Short mmCIF file of C-alpha atoms in Angstrom, two decimals:
data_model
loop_
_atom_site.label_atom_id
_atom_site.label_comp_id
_atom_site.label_asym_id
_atom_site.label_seq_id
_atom_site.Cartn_x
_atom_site.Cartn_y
_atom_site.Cartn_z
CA UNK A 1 -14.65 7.29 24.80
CA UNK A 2 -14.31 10.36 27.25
CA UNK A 3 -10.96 12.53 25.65
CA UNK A 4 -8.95 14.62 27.75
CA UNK A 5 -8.31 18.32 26.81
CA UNK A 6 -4.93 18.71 26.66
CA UNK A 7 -3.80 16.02 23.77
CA UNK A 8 -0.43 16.51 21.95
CA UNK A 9 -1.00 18.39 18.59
CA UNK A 10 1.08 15.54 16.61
CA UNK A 11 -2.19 13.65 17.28
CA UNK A 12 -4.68 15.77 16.02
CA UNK A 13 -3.35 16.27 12.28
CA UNK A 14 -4.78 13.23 10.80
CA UNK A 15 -8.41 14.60 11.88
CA UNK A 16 -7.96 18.08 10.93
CA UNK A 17 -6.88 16.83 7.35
CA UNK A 18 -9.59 14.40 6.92
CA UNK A 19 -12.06 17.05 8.26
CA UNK A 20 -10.37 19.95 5.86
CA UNK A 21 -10.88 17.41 2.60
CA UNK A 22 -14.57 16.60 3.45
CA UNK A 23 -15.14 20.28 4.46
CA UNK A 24 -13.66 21.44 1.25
CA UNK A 25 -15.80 19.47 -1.05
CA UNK A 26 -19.13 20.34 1.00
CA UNK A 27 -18.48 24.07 0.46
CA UNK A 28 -19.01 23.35 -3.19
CA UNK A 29 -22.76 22.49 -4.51
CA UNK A 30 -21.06 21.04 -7.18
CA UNK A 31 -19.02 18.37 -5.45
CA UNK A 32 -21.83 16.57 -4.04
CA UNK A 33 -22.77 14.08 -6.42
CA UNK A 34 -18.93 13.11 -5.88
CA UNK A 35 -19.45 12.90 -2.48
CA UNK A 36 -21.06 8.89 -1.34
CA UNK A 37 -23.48 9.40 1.15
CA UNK A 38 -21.29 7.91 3.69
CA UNK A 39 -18.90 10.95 3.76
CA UNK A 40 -21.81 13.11 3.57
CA UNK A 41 -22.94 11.42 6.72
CA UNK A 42 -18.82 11.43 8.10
CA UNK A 43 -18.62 15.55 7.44
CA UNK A 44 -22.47 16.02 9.01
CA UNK A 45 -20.77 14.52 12.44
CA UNK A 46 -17.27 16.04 11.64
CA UNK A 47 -16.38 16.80 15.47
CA UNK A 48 -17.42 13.20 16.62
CA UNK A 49 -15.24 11.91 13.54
CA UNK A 50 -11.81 13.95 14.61
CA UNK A 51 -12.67 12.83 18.30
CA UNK A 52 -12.82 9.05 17.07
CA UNK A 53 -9.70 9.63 15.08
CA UNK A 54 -7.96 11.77 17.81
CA UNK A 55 -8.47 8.08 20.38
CA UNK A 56 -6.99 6.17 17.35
CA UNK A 57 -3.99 8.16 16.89
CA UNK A 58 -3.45 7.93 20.07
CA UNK A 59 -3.11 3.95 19.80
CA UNK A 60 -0.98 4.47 16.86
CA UNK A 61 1.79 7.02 18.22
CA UNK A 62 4.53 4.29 18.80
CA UNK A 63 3.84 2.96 15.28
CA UNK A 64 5.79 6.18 13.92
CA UNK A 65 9.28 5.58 16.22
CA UNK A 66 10.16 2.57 13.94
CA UNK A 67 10.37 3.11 9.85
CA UNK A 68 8.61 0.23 7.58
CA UNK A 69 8.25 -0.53 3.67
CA UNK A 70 4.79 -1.41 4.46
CA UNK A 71 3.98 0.93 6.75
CA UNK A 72 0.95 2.73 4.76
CA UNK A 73 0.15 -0.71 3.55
CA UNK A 74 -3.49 -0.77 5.00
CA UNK A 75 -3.95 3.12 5.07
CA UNK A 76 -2.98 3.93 1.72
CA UNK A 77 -2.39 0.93 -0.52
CA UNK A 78 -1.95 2.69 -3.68
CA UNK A 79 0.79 5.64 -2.28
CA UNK A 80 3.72 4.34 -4.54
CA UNK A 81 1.67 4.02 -7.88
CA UNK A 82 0.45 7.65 -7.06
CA UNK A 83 3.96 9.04 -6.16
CA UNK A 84 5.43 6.84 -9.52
CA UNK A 85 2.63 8.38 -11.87
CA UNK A 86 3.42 12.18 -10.75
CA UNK A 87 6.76 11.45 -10.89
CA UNK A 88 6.94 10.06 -13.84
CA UNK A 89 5.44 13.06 -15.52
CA UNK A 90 7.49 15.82 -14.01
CA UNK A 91 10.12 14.02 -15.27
CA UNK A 92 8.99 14.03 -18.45
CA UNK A 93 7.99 17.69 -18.21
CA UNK A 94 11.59 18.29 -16.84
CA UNK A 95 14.49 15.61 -16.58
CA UNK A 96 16.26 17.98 -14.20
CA UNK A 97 13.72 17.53 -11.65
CA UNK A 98 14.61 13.70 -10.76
CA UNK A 99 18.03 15.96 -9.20
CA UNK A 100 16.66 18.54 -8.14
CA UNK A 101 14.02 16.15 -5.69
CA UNK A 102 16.98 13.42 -4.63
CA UNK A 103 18.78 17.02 -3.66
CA UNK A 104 15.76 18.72 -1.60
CA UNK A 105 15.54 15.31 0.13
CA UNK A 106 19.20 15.07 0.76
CA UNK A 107 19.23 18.89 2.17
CA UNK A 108 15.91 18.08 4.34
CA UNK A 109 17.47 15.15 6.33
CA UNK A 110 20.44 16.95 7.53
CA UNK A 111 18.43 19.54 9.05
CA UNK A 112 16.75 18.12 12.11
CA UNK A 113 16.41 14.64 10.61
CA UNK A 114 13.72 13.83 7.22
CA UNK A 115 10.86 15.82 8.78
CA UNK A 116 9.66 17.77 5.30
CA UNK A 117 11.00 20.75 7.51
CA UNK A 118 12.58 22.27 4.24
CA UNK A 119 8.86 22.46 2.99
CA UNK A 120 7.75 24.84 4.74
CA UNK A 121 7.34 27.80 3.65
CA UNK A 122 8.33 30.14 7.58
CA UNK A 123 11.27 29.78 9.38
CA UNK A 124 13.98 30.43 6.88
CA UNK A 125 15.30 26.96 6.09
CA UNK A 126 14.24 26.82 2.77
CA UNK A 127 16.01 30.28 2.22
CA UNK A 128 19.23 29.92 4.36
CA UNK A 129 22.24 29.50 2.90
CA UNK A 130 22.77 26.27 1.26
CA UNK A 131 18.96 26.44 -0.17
CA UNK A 132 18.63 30.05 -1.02
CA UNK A 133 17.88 30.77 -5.01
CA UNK A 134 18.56 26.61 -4.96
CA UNK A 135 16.78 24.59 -3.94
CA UNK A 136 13.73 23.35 -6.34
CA UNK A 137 10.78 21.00 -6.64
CA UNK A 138 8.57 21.90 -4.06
CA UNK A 139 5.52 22.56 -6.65
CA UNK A 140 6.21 18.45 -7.63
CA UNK A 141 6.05 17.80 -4.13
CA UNK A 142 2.51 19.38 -4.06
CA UNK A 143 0.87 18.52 -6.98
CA UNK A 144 1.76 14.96 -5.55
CA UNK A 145 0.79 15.80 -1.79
CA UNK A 146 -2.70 16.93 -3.21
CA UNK A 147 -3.18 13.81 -5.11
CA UNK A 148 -2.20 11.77 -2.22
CA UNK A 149 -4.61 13.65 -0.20
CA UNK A 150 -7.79 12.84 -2.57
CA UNK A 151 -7.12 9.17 -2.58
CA UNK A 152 -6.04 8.94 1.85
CA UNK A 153 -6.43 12.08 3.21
CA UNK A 154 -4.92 12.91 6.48
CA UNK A 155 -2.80 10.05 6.08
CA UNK A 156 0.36 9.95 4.69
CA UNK A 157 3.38 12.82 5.91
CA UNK A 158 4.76 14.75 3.55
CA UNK A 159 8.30 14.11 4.63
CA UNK A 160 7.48 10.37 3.56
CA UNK A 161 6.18 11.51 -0.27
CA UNK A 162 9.64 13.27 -0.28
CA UNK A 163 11.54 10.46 0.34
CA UNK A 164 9.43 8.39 -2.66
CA UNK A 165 10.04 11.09 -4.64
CA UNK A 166 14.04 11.16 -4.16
CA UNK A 167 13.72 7.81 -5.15
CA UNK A 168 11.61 7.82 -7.81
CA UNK A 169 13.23 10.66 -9.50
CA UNK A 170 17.02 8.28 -9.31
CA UNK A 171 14.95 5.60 -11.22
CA UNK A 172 13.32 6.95 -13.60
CA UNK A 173 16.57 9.12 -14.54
CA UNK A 174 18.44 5.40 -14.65
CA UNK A 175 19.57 4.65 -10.97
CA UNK A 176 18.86 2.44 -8.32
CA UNK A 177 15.78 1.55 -6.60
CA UNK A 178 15.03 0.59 -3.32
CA UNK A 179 12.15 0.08 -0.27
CA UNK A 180 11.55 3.30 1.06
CA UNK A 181 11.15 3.05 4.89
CA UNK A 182 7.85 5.31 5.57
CA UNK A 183 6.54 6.54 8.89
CA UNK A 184 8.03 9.69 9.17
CA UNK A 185 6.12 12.60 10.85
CA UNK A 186 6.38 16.04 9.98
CA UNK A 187 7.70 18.66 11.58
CA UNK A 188 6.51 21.73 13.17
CA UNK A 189 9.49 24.10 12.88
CA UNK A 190 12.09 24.66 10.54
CA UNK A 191 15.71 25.84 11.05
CA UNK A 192 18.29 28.13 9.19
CA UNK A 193 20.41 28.15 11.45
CA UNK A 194 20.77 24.22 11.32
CA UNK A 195 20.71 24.56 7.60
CA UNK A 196 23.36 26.97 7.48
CA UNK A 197 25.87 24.46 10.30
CA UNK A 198 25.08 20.97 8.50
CA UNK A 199 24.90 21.23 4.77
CA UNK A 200 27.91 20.95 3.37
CA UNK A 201 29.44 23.52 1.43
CA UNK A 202 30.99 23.47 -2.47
CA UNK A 203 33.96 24.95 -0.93
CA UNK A 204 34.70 21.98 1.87
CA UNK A 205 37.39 19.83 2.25
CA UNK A 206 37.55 15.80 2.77
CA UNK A 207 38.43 16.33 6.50
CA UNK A 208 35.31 19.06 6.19
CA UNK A 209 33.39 16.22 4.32
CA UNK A 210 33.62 13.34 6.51
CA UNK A 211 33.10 15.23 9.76
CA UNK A 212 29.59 17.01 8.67
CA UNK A 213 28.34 13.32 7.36
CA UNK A 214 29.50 11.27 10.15
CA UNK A 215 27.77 14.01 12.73
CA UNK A 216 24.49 12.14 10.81
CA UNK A 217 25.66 8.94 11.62
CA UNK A 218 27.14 7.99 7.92
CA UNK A 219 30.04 7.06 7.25
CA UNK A 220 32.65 8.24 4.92
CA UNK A 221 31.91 5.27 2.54
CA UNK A 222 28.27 6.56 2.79
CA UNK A 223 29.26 10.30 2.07
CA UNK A 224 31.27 9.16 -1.05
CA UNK A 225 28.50 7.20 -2.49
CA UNK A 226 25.76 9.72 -1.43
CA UNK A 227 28.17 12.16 -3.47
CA UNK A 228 27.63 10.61 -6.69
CA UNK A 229 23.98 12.05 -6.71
CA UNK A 230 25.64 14.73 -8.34
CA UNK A 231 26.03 12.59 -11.61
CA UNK A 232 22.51 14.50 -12.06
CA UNK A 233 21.86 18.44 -12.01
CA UNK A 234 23.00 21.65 -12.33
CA UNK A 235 25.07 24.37 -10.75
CA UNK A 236 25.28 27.86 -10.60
CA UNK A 237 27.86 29.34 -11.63
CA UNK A 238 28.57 31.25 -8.04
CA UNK A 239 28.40 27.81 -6.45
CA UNK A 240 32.28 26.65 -8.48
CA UNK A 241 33.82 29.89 -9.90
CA UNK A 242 36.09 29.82 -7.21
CA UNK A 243 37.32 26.32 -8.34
CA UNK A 244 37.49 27.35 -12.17
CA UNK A 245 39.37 30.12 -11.62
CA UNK A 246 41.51 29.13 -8.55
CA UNK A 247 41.76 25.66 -7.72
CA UNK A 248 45.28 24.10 -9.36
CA UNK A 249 43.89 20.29 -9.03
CA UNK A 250 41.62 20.54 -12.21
CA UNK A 251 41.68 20.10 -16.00
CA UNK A 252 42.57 23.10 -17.70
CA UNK A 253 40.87 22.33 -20.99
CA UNK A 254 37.46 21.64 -18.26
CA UNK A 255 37.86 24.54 -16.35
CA UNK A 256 37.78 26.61 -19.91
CA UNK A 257 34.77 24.86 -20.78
CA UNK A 258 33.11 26.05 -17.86
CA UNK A 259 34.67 29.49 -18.00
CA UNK A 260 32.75 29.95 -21.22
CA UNK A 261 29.53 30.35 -19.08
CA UNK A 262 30.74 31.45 -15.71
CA UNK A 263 33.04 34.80 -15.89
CA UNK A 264 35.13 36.09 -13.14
CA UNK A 265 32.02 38.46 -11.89
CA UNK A 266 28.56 38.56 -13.07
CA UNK A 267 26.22 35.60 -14.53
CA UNK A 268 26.08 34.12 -11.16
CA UNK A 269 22.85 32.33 -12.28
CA UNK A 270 23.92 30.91 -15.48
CA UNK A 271 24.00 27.13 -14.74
CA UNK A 272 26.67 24.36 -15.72
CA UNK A 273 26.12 19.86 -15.47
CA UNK A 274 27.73 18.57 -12.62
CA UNK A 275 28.10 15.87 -14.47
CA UNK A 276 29.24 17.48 -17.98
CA UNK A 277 29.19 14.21 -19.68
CA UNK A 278 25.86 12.52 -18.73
CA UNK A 279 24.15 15.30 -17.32
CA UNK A 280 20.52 13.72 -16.85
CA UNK A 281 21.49 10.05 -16.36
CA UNK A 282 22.22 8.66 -13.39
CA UNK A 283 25.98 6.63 -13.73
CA UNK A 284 29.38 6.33 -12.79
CA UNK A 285 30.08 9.20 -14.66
CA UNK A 286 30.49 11.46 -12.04
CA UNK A 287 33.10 9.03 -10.57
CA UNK A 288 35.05 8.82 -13.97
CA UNK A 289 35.03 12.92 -14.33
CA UNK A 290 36.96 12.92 -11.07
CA UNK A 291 39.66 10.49 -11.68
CA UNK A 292 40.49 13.03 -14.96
CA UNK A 293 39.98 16.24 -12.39
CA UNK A 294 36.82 17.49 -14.12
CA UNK A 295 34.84 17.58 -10.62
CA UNK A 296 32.82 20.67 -10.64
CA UNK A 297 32.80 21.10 -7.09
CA UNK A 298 36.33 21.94 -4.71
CA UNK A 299 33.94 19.18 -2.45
CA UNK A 300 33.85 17.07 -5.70
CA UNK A 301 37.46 16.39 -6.34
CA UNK A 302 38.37 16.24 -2.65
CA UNK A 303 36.82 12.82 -2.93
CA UNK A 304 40.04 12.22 -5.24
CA UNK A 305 42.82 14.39 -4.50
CA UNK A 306 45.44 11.79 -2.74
CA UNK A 307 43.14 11.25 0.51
CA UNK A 308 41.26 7.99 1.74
CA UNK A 309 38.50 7.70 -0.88
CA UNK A 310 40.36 7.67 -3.75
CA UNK A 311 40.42 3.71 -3.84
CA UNK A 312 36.53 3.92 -3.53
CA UNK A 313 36.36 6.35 -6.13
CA UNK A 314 38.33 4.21 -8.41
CA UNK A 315 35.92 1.05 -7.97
CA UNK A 316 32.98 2.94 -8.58
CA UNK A 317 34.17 4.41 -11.34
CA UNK A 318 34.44 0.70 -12.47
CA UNK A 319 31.47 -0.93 -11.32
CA UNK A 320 27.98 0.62 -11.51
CA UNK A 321 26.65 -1.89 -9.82
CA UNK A 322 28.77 -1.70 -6.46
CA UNK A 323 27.99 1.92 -6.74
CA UNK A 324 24.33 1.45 -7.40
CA UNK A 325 23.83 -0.95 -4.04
CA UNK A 326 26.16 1.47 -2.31
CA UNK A 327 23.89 4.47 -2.94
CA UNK A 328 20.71 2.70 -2.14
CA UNK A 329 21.98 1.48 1.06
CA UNK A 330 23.62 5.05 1.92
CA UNK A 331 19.91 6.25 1.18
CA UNK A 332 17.74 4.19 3.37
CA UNK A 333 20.69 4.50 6.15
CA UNK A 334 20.40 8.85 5.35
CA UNK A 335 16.57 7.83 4.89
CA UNK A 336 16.09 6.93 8.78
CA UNK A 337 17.91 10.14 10.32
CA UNK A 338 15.61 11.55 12.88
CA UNK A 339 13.00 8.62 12.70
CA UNK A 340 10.50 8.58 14.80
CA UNK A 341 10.83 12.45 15.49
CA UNK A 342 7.53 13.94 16.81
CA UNK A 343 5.36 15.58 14.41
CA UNK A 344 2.20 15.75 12.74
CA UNK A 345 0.54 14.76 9.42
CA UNK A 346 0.39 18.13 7.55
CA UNK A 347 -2.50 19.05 5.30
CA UNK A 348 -0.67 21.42 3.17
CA UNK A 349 3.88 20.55 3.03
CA UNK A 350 4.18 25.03 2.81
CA UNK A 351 2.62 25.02 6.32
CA UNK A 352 1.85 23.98 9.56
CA UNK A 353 -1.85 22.73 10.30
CA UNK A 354 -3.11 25.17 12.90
#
């Protein structure tokens, strides 16, 4: 097959990934006797290779516009058993990373769609605002990107093992699961600005609340169950002294408790639950904390402060299970913002394949 010159670079990431792996293990004498003599034989031919795979991306580029379960079905079979396994571990290592993943996911959507844009490690997303000093996980995300790579290189985006990883990190800390939609592409920028105009802040108001989620296309019933992520992780203190100290629709004796740690100045760092009574499971405690005013967050307790999710607060304060399928569906419906986005396949999540 003749190719033309002047192909789109989402379609040449899958070859440059596969042709980086088998390059890679060449450059080392020691690797060969790893190496079958059929990929010795793939990497001898390497250009012909990326020009074979360069025609069948090119059959495959409408594949990526519509999200599937199955989507890596063929091309990766055994994705979710090697996204559970690391998973499982770093939460072993470190409960606090099942939040600290569902949040990175939560902060990459909202920023041009799931991409994996918050990955990388240019263009000032991943230190704007919201993110800076904050957000966490990435080394999790890599350690699992890499062993995704051995098994189907070039294959699999790394905004997709993000979104596996949100979930898996709610399960295995006691949530919900759920079918991950996969087919995502990543992208090729990244954008502080964007991070700085979508995320929403600590300090934000229900009126503040509903309008950033619904410019996403969720709903406010999605933004309250979305919300009770934060019956997982920590906070620094900089991120709620303002609602210890000045906020008048809180529990004294729980803004003391929290004063302990966070002073008026200084000890921004130190970090606090968000949930204080089930910090590293995943329940309706967060919803129960706000119906005493123990939110953490100003945003928190606007979700029950006399406005129109306090009824929804109330029932999933009751029920874990309405909450549960509420939060799952909220996920996959957060899950497909931006699908089918142009992008590529990136060998490494910190950058862009050149």
């Amino acid at each position: 097959m003749r190719m033309h010159a002047t192909l789109p670079r989402s379609t040449i990431s899958r070859g440059q990934c596969v042709y980086a792996h088998l390059k890679s293990k060449l450059q080392r004498p020691y690797c060969f006797s790893s190496l079958s003599q059929q990929q010795v034989a793939m990497a001898a031919r390497a250009p012909t290779l990326v020009q074979c795979l360069l025609a069948v991306s090119l059959l495959s580029l409408a594949a990526h516009a519509q999200l599937s379960p199955t989507f890596y079905a063929s091309s990766c079979p055994n994705l979710q058993s090697i996204v559970r396994a690391a998973m499982t571990q770093a939460v072993s290592n470190e409960r606090r990373i099942g939040a600290s993943l569902l949040r990175l996911f939560f902060h990459d959507c909202f920023v041009q769609g799931c991409d994996g844009s918050i990955l990388l490690d240019a263009g000032g997303e991943k230190t704007a605002g919201p993110n800076a000093n904050s957000v966490r996980g990435f080394e999790v995300i890599d350690t699992i990107k890499t062993n995704v790579e051995a098994a189907c290189p070039g294959v699999v985006s790394c905004a997709d093992i993000l979104a596996l990883a949100a979930r898996d990190g709610t399960f295995l800390l006691g949530g919900p699961s759920w079918n991950v939609p996969l087919g995502r592409r990543d992208s090729t920028t990244a954008s502080a600005s964007l991070a700085n105009q979508n995320l929403p802040p600590p300090t934000a108001s229900l009126a503040t609340l509903v309008s950033l989620f619904g410019r996403q296309g969720l709903s406010a019933r999605d933004m309250t169950a979305l919300s009770g992520a934060h019956t997982i992780g920590q906070a620094r203190c900089t991120i709620f002294r303002a609602r210890i100290y000045g906020d008048a629709n809180i529990d004294p004796s729980f803004a003391a408790l929290r004063q302990q740690t966070c002073p008026r100045s200084g000890c921004d760092g130190n970090l606090a639950p968000i949930d204080a009574q089930t910090p590293v499971t995943f329940d309706t405690a967060y919803f129960t904390n706000l119906l005493s005013r123990r939110g953490l967050f100003h945003s928190d307790q606007e979700l029950f402060n006399g406005g129109s999710q306090d009824a929804l607060v109330r029932q999933y304060s009751a029920s874990s299970s309405l909450f549960n399928s509420d939060f799952a569906a909220a996920m996959i419906k957060m899950g497909n913002i931006g699908a089918g986005n142009a992008g590529q396949i990136r060998c490494n999540c910190r950058v862009v394949n050149s």
